[in-house]
XYZ file of N, CA and C in Angstrom:
660
model
N -15.904 55.917 43.403
C -14.381 55.603 44.055
C -13.865 53.971 44.343
N -14.793 53.371 44.492
C -14.449 52.170 45.786
C -13.945 51.567 44.385
N -12.818 50.721 44.440
C -12.309 49.917 43.752
C -12.947 48.441 44.197
N -12.979 47.415 43.216
C -13.161 46.164 43.528
C -12.268 45.021 43.026
N -11.392 44.013 43.942
C -10.326 42.729 43.871
C -10.552 41.927 44.506
N -10.382 40.896 43.431
C -10.171 39.963 44.747
C -8.715 39.312 44.851
N -8.664 38.631 45.422
C -7.371 38.180 45.706
C -7.418 36.485 46.458
N -6.700 35.033 46.185
C -7.134 34.485 45.885
C -5.375 34.012 46.707
N -4.835 33.270 47.977
C -3.486 33.139 47.762
C -3.575 31.541 48.533
N -1.549 31.465 48.605
C -2.029 29.183 49.276
C -1.758 29.984 51.344
N -2.353 28.833 51.771
C -2.808 28.419 52.623
C -2.236 27.263 53.883
N -2.287 27.994 55.361
C -1.900 27.040 56.158
C -3.279 26.549 56.896
N -3.144 24.764 57.563
C -4.273 24.073 57.674
C -4.115 25.202 59.403
N -6.193 24.415 59.633
C -6.132 26.324 60.114
C -5.939 25.454 62.317
N -4.959 24.507 61.982
C -4.347 23.834 63.247
C -2.984 25.025 63.445
N -2.615 25.054 62.232
C -1.596 25.732 63.056
C -1.808 27.697 62.246
N -2.329 27.931 63.397
C -2.481 29.670 62.907
C -1.835 30.493 63.538
N -0.607 29.535 63.771
C 0.990 31.631 63.309
C 0.832 31.547 62.689
N 0.915 30.182 62.473
C 2.409 30.495 60.966
C 2.301 31.219 60.004
N 3.205 31.026 59.329
C 3.909 32.499 58.331
C 3.236 31.343 56.658
N 3.241 32.670 56.103
C 2.099 32.836 54.518
C 3.619 32.347 53.392
N 3.227 31.433 52.864
C 4.445 31.440 51.558
C 4.446 32.960 50.508
N 5.137 32.718 50.006
C 4.917 33.546 49.597
C 4.670 33.489 47.452
N 3.973 34.513 46.611
C 3.711 35.450 47.436
C 2.761 35.495 48.968
N 3.173 37.078 49.384
C 2.514 36.907 51.168
C 1.552 37.733 50.268
N 0.877 38.219 50.850
C -0.822 38.682 50.595
C -0.664 40.229 50.364
N 0.045 41.027 51.317
C 0.600 42.418 51.275
C 1.217 42.103 49.561
N 2.122 41.467 49.050
C 2.491 41.808 47.647
C 1.679 41.449 46.780
N 0.505 40.672 46.743
C -0.237 40.934 46.208
C -1.314 41.738 46.379
N -1.732 41.969 47.774
C -2.054 43.896 47.557
C -1.905 45.073 46.671
N -0.052 45.216 47.033
C 0.601 45.693 45.953
C 0.394 45.952 44.788
N 0.406 44.563 44.105
C -0.080 44.058 42.667
C -1.279 44.517 42.577
N -1.985 44.247 42.917
C -3.860 44.457 42.134
C -3.817 46.603 42.668
N -2.985 47.467 43.596
C -2.970 48.461 43.457
C -2.913 49.394 44.458
N -3.728 48.324 46.074
C -4.518 48.135 46.622
C -4.080 49.743 47.899
N -3.710 50.539 47.239
C -2.495 51.596 48.720
C -2.251 50.794 50.273
N -0.893 51.362 49.891
C -1.040 51.435 52.213
C -0.673 52.014 52.009
N -1.940 52.404 53.724
C -2.691 52.989 54.715
C -3.610 53.704 54.547
N -4.973 52.838 53.056
C -5.792 53.382 52.701
C -6.905 52.645 53.753
N -8.147 53.150 54.002
C -8.994 52.859 54.088
C -9.403 50.609 53.115
N -9.236 49.512 54.048
C -9.640 48.265 53.184
C -10.792 48.067 53.973
N -11.740 48.183 53.424
C -12.494 46.160 53.561
C -12.332 45.062 53.549
N -13.227 43.747 53.867
C -12.425 43.413 53.332
C -13.492 41.545 54.045
N -13.850 40.854 53.120
C -15.433 40.201 53.165
C -14.154 38.556 53.097
N -15.050 37.567 53.669
C -14.039 36.228 53.399
C -14.453 35.182 53.035
N -14.271 33.755 53.042
C -14.454 33.010 53.583
C -13.115 32.396 53.489
N -13.050 31.670 54.556
C -11.433 30.744 54.863
C -12.064 29.558 54.710
N -12.986 28.575 54.813
C -12.494 27.175 54.595
C -11.363 26.790 53.448
N -11.951 27.412 52.667
C -10.968 27.477 51.109
C -9.549 27.545 51.596
N -9.329 28.584 52.398
C -8.904 29.193 52.448
C -7.516 28.252 52.927
N -8.003 28.077 53.842
C -7.484 27.126 54.581
C -6.715 25.443 53.939
N -7.215 25.398 52.941
C -6.986 24.190 52.841
C -6.011 24.615 51.670
N -5.924 25.491 51.082
C -5.212 26.320 50.270
C -3.995 26.501 51.396
N -3.724 26.654 52.826
C -2.287 26.663 53.083
C -1.915 28.008 54.650
N -3.524 28.354 54.586
C -3.325 30.489 55.016
C -3.925 30.166 56.043
N -3.634 30.274 57.229
C -3.729 30.512 58.765
C -4.785 32.088 58.786
N -5.708 32.029 59.410
C -6.319 33.497 59.424
C -5.783 34.366 60.233
N -4.385 33.619 61.082
C -4.035 34.795 62.252
C -2.833 35.575 61.360
N -2.116 34.299 60.297
C -1.338 35.193 59.630
C -1.693 36.673 58.664
N -3.183 35.382 58.194
C -3.575 36.498 57.688
C -4.054 38.287 57.848
N -4.675 38.297 58.747
C -4.998 39.606 59.879
C -3.572 40.601 60.146
N -2.809 40.023 60.238
C -0.724 40.319 60.271
C -0.695 41.193 59.439
N -1.043 39.920 57.288
C -0.606 40.993 56.522
C -1.416 42.049 56.013
N -2.522 41.907 56.481
C -3.881 42.602 55.765
C -3.219 44.083 57.033
N -3.054 44.030 58.614
C -2.639 45.362 58.755
C -2.147 45.004 59.046
N -0.796 44.793 58.189
C 1.325 45.435 58.153
C 0.609 46.298 57.276
N -0.423 45.715 56.405
C -0.549 46.512 54.048
C -1.398 47.460 54.446
N -2.622 48.117 55.572
C -3.293 49.027 55.050
C -2.023 49.905 57.177
N -0.817 49.549 57.763
C -0.559 50.443 58.743
C -1.098 51.259 59.279
N -1.324 52.537 59.355
C -1.834 53.727 59.665
C -3.307 54.486 59.211
N -3.344 53.157 58.068
C -4.758 53.517 57.845
C -6.058 52.410 58.496
N -7.110 52.617 58.356
C -8.260 51.695 59.457
C -8.653 50.318 58.461
N -7.982 49.126 59.067
C -9.062 47.662 58.728
C -10.209 47.405 58.408
N -11.596 47.561 58.301
C -13.132 46.718 58.789
C -12.862 46.216 58.182
N -14.041 44.541 59.232
C -14.659 43.293 58.728
C -16.028 42.967 58.863
N -16.848 42.715 58.040
C -18.296 42.640 58.685
C -18.252 41.759 60.233
N -19.184 41.932 60.421
C -19.677 40.748 61.767
C -20.318 40.890 61.733
N -21.562 39.738 60.294
C -23.141 39.923 60.461
C -23.974 39.351 61.312
N -24.216 39.121 62.585
C -25.086 38.657 63.343
C -26.649 37.940 62.968
N -27.448 38.086 62.033
C -28.824 37.987 62.048
C -28.723 36.673 61.857
N -28.043 35.571 62.315
C -28.118 34.069 62.810
C -28.567 34.051 64.167
N -27.900 34.875 64.478
C -27.881 34.902 66.014
C -29.075 35.867 66.793
N -29.504 36.859 66.302
C -30.322 38.348 66.691
C -31.004 38.201 65.996
N -32.406 37.833 66.269
C -33.378 37.792 65.455
C -34.776 38.698 66.377
N -35.989 38.362 65.694
C -37.096 39.705 66.729
C -37.504 38.095 68.477
N -37.540 36.869 67.848
C -37.594 36.222 69.102
C -36.655 36.304 70.364
N -35.588 36.794 69.986
C -33.969 37.226 70.219
C -33.083 38.830 70.337
N -34.310 39.455 70.515
C -34.191 40.610 70.354
C -32.822 41.466 70.980
N -31.668 41.198 71.096
C -30.198 41.540 72.250
C -28.769 40.631 71.259
N -28.683 42.386 71.177
C -27.300 42.214 70.258
C -26.149 43.177 71.680
N -24.999 42.497 71.807
C -24.387 43.030 72.324
C -22.824 42.807 71.771
N -21.732 43.772 72.248
C -20.640 44.712 71.201
C -19.710 43.576 71.221
N -19.575 42.968 72.347
C -18.166 42.575 72.647
C -19.149 40.940 72.210
N -19.623 40.713 73.330
C -20.430 38.802 72.849
C -21.270 38.410 72.026
N -21.758 38.927 71.226
C -22.184 38.200 70.259
C -21.338 38.205 69.224
N -21.251 36.934 68.300
C -21.043 36.416 67.612
C -20.422 37.092 66.653
N -20.189 36.814 65.740
C -19.560 36.495 64.021
C -20.750 35.172 63.635
N -21.461 35.364 62.156
C -21.243 34.413 61.560
C -21.450 34.507 60.078
N -20.289 34.891 60.110
C -19.761 35.080 58.000
C -18.215 35.074 58.566
N -17.579 33.138 59.232
C -16.572 33.362 59.129
C -15.534 33.842 60.664
N -14.523 32.392 60.360
C -13.267 32.906 61.177
C -12.917 33.916 60.791
N -12.541 34.043 59.917
C -11.351 35.727 60.685
C -12.112 36.714 60.607
N -13.784 37.383 60.603
C -13.916 37.916 61.041
C -14.618 37.570 62.460
N -14.764 36.218 62.945
C -14.472 35.904 64.722
C -13.393 36.087 65.274
N -12.076 36.354 64.715
C -10.502 35.733 65.393
C -10.214 37.491 65.305
N -10.948 38.431 64.139
C -10.741 39.639 63.993
C -11.016 40.585 65.188
N -12.486 39.787 65.461
C -13.803 41.289 66.005
C -12.848 40.548 67.807
N -12.750 39.073 68.239
C -12.264 39.184 69.992
C -11.220 39.609 69.978
N -10.223 39.379 68.889
C -8.475 39.465 69.075
C -7.911 41.159 68.370
N -8.713 41.821 67.355
C -8.191 42.970 66.884
C -8.677 44.034 67.290
N -9.757 44.201 66.602
C -10.530 45.206 66.791
C -11.004 45.551 67.747
N -10.543 47.438 67.844
C -10.991 48.357 68.952
C -11.916 48.811 68.773
N -13.135 48.089 67.676
C -14.508 48.955 67.908
C -15.390 47.869 67.197
N -17.107 48.235 67.187
C -17.551 47.408 66.067
C -18.808 47.839 66.272
N -19.491 48.443 65.456
C -20.447 48.923 65.159
C -22.352 48.338 65.801
N -22.552 49.103 66.048
C -23.961 48.005 67.162
C -24.687 48.533 66.569
N -25.226 47.115 65.564
C -26.281 46.857 64.534
C -26.860 45.391 64.541
N -28.134 45.431 65.298
C -28.317 43.848 65.340
C -28.299 42.919 63.966
N -27.890 42.619 62.855
C -27.251 42.035 62.077
C -26.321 42.322 61.621
N -26.252 43.573 61.667
C -25.064 44.565 60.157
C -23.958 44.488 60.271
N -23.282 44.138 62.092
C -22.435 44.763 62.624
C -20.908 45.352 61.184
N -20.021 45.572 62.056
C -18.661 46.440 61.260
C -17.548 45.865 62.382
N -16.864 45.312 62.592
C -16.004 45.634 63.971
C -14.364 45.910 62.395
N -13.818 47.218 63.336
C -12.320 47.619 62.625
C -11.158 48.136 63.939
N -10.237 48.980 63.448
C -9.593 48.933 64.110
C -8.211 49.944 63.504
N -7.870 50.541 64.501
C -6.748 52.123 62.743
C -7.636 52.787 62.970
N -6.876 54.439 63.070
C -7.629 55.428 62.987
C -8.746 56.059 61.852
N -9.659 56.662 62.427
C -11.045 56.594 61.873
C -12.047 55.526 61.781
N -10.964 55.298 62.478
C -12.355 53.637 63.187
C -14.054 54.177 63.945
N -13.655 55.351 64.428
C -14.897 55.928 64.781
C -16.046 56.099 63.909
N -15.261 56.852 63.181
C -15.736 57.696 62.545
C -16.770 56.960 61.408
N -16.508 55.884 60.911
C -16.867 54.674 59.415
C -17.686 54.073 60.800
N -17.517 53.732 62.729
C -18.397 52.983 63.060
C -19.450 53.112 63.393
N -19.201 55.145 64.276
C -20.484 54.623 65.101
C -21.693 55.659 65.085
N -21.821 55.596 63.919
C -23.978 55.758 63.980
C -24.223 55.378 62.700
N -23.789 54.091 62.789
C -24.494 52.569 62.485
C -25.839 52.613 63.012
N -25.722 52.593 64.169
C -27.461 52.746 65.145
C -28.437 53.497 65.010
N -27.922 55.007 64.309
C -28.895 55.946 64.230
C -29.985 56.398 62.810
N -29.569 55.088 61.851
C -30.885 54.904 60.899
C -31.659 53.680 61.410
N -32.646 53.164 60.368
C -32.977 51.903 60.999
C -33.106 50.750 59.501
N -32.893 51.391 58.383
C -31.671 49.822 57.817
C -30.379 49.738 57.615
N -29.954 48.485 57.242
C -29.088 47.915 57.530
C -27.752 48.641 56.694
N -27.957 49.120 55.534
C -26.149 49.686 54.997
C -26.918 51.060 54.774
N -27.799 51.822 55.655
C -27.571 53.253 55.011
C -26.139 54.190 54.754
N -26.864 55.210 54.375
C -25.587 56.052 54.860
C -24.767 56.886 55.225
N -25.428 56.809 56.652
C -24.825 56.694 58.075
C -23.961 55.336 58.790
N -24.307 54.101 58.004
C -23.665 53.144 58.021
C -21.688 52.745 57.810
N -20.943 51.738 57.995
C -20.404 51.691 57.927
C -19.859 51.732 56.549
N -20.954 51.000 55.468
C -20.938 50.663 54.519
C -21.043 52.293 53.106
N -21.780 52.596 53.529
C -22.033 54.135 53.799
C -21.549 54.800 53.339
N -20.250 54.649 54.389
C -19.384 55.478 54.746
C -18.250 55.629 53.579
N -17.670 53.983 53.816
C -16.706 53.584 52.382
C -16.660 54.205 51.681
N -17.313 54.901 50.416
C -17.591 55.903 49.562
C -17.053 56.936 49.908
N -17.638 58.035 51.126
C -16.573 58.999 50.956
C -14.999 58.682 51.948
N -15.429 57.707 52.506
C -13.521 58.150 52.779
C -12.796 56.857 51.772
N -13.124 57.153 50.498
C -12.532 56.249 48.930
C -11.323 55.207 49.513
N -12.639 54.688 49.861
C -12.151 53.151 50.406
C -12.351 51.813 49.653
N -10.838 50.906 49.716
C -11.052 49.646 48.720
C -11.030 47.924 49.067
N -12.090 46.942 48.764
C -12.949 45.801 49.517
C -12.804 45.417 48.630
N -12.020 44.501 49.212
C -11.224 42.679 49.354
C -12.001 41.608 49.087
N -12.290 40.973 48.433
C -13.348 39.894 48.510
C -11.978 39.412 48.592
N -12.504 37.863 49.916
C -11.066 36.975 49.796
C -11.081 35.817 49.558
N -10.853 35.039 48.269
C -11.725 33.581 47.914
C -13.805 33.176 48.205
N -13.908 35.198 47.691
C -15.535 35.405 47.525
C -15.979 36.171 46.575
N -17.258 36.063 46.069
C -17.025 36.261 45.181
C -18.936 37.388 45.007
N -18.816 37.706 44.221
C -20.381 39.307 44.826
C -21.239 39.735 45.519
N -21.709 37.740 44.599
C -22.822 37.740 46.187
C -22.946 38.316 47.485
N -21.782 38.276 47.985
C -21.640 38.076 49.162
C -20.636 39.885 50.015
N -21.159 40.247 48.725
C -20.827 41.932 49.118
C -21.214 42.785 48.936
N -21.807 42.464 50.487
C -23.032 43.733 51.692
C -23.448 45.587 50.910
N -22.086 45.899 50.008
C -21.787 47.182 49.577
C -23.635 46.706 48.722
N -23.578 46.067 48.291
C -24.229 46.393 46.569
C -26.270 46.739 47.544
N -25.660 46.088 49.237
C -27.288 46.274 49.356
C -26.624 48.086 49.802
N -26.078 48.568 49.782
C -26.309 49.843 49.786
C -26.868 50.688 49.617
N -26.394 49.842 48.126
C -26.840 50.879 46.316
C -28.366 50.465 46.184
N -28.189 49.566 47.071
C -30.187 49.114 46.673
C -30.620 50.426 47.880
N -30.602 50.407 48.692
C -31.143 50.915 49.448
C -31.098 52.575 48.947
N -30.186 52.921 48.451
C -30.557 53.919 48.408
C -31.514 54.670 47.050
N -31.147 53.607 45.718
C -32.400 53.657 44.871
C -34.012 53.031 45.018
N -33.948 52.785 45.918
C -35.472 51.908 45.263
C -35.443 50.637 46.591
N -35.253 51.800 48.103
C -35.908 51.647 49.645
C -37.174 50.331 49.446
N -38.085 50.789 48.716
C -39.694 50.797 48.775
C -39.945 49.206 48.296
N -38.271 48.522 47.612
C -38.088 47.090 46.339
C -37.883 46.987 47.793
N -36.516 47.029 47.951
C -35.615 45.664 48.636
C -35.850 46.026 50.216
N -36.339 46.405 50.823
C -36.461 46.575 52.434
C -38.011 46.292 52.777
N -38.668 45.370 54.352
C -39.373 45.451 54.715
C -40.184 47.336 54.276
N -42.121 47.401 54.727
C -42.229 48.465 54.994
C -42.231 48.719 56.338
N -41.641 50.052 55.983
C -42.085 50.549 57.547
C -42.358 50.412 58.973
N -44.478 50.021 58.323
C -45.266 49.366 59.284
C -44.271 48.311 59.786
N -43.544 47.123 58.974
C -42.724 46.459 59.730
C -41.294 46.190 60.052
N -41.091 47.664 61.050
C -40.234 48.098 61.799
C -39.548 47.121 62.989
N -38.406 47.119 63.076
C -38.338 46.070 64.114
C -37.899 46.868 65.285
N -37.268 46.457 66.944
C -36.702 46.995 67.183
C -35.347 46.462 68.248
N -34.881 46.545 68.338
C -33.297 45.770 69.300
C -32.781 46.390 70.997
N -31.752 45.638 71.213
C -31.183 46.840 72.376
C -29.958 46.102 71.685
N -29.104 46.898 71.367
C -27.841 46.584 71.374
C -26.925 47.579 72.616
N -26.194 46.551 72.623
C -25.441 47.032 74.187
C -23.904 47.129 73.614
N -23.673 48.715 73.796
C -21.975 48.767 73.645
C -21.230 48.030 74.536
N -19.719 48.563 74.442
C -18.569 48.067 75.189
C -18.309 48.409 76.160
N -19.358 49.381 76.498
C -19.265 50.567 77.905
C -20.617 49.629 78.495
N -20.850 48.983 78.183
C -22.154 48.096 78.849
C -23.271 49.228 78.720
N -23.902 50.519 78.159
C -24.812 51.239 77.802
C -25.401 50.238 76.532
N -26.925 50.535 76.754
C -27.958 50.396 75.885
C -28.758 50.845 74.499
N -28.698 50.320 73.478
C -28.875 51.452 73.081
C -30.564 50.713 72.251
N -31.156 52.078 71.609
C -32.860 51.435 71.413
C -32.593 50.980 69.416
N -32.064 50.138 69.353
C -31.519 50.635 67.471
C -33.087 50.008 66.995
N -34.124 50.495 65.753
C -34.854 50.523 64.708
C -33.996 49.555 63.331
N -35.199 48.474 62.901
C -34.298 47.728 62.010
C -35.540 47.882 61.229
N -35.991 48.470 59.972
C -35.985 47.522 58.756
C -35.294 46.306 58.423
N -35.712 44.811 58.244
C -35.438 43.492 57.491
C -35.223 43.959 55.569
N -33.912 43.671 55.364
C -34.399 42.984 53.832
C -34.874 42.471 53.495
N -35.927 42.543 52.603
C -36.213 41.577 51.808
C -35.587 40.497 50.846
N -35.743 39.510 50.921
C -35.276 38.023 50.297
C -35.676 37.862 49.029
N -35.525 38.887 48.231
C -35.691 38.329 46.483
C -34.958 38.354 45.904
N -35.001 37.902 44.707
C -33.809 36.565 44.009
C -33.335 37.578 42.993
N -32.134 37.942 43.285
C -31.628 38.659 42.827
C -30.124 38.281 41.205
N -29.393 38.865 40.723
C -28.679 38.400 39.809
C -27.324 39.522 39.809
N -26.873 39.572 40.992
C -25.168 39.960 41.111
C -24.288 39.989 40.704
N -23.978 39.080 39.857
C -22.641 39.896 39.283
C -23.330 40.568 38.153
N -24.698 39.954 36.933
C -25.144 41.692 36.144
C -25.025 42.603 36.723
């Protein structure tokens, strides 16, 4: 039930962060792709190329929020580059995202919640966001059924790959974890423990079995 679409648009230079999108707008493109207004939208993005085309990150986020309206908007805010076994602390508010300017801008200025996970957190805003994000820290795998990625299916969510390919689609890891965890995840005896602090200052001990870095043919 999860639909996947890819949209590429004209963009503004990064220095013109507040500038407006050229027509057709992002909302019009999403309408043309059949993405419903008011639904759950999960957005992966790569913004460097979009900036060269004339889009501005603030304008893109405004368009995405306007399109979902009362529905939840979710963006990944991965932090595996910053949180490691030798740096085992994660902060919902302070740990930066290492997956692009759009995600960092969203988590710091627009999101109302971020899931507690040392490497695969997701930020969101809108109704149902707590339902989608609140249980991420309860399982020991990054993309379990209780993670935001697992809950996309039951929420009948739409997945937007914005100027980025499916080799960056984290939802694929949810499928891997469901079908063959013993193949795609480190063994249980290699489980790591991290301290994850929520926005209220409460610290949670989160156990993690990392994904194995295996060669994959994502397009197949």
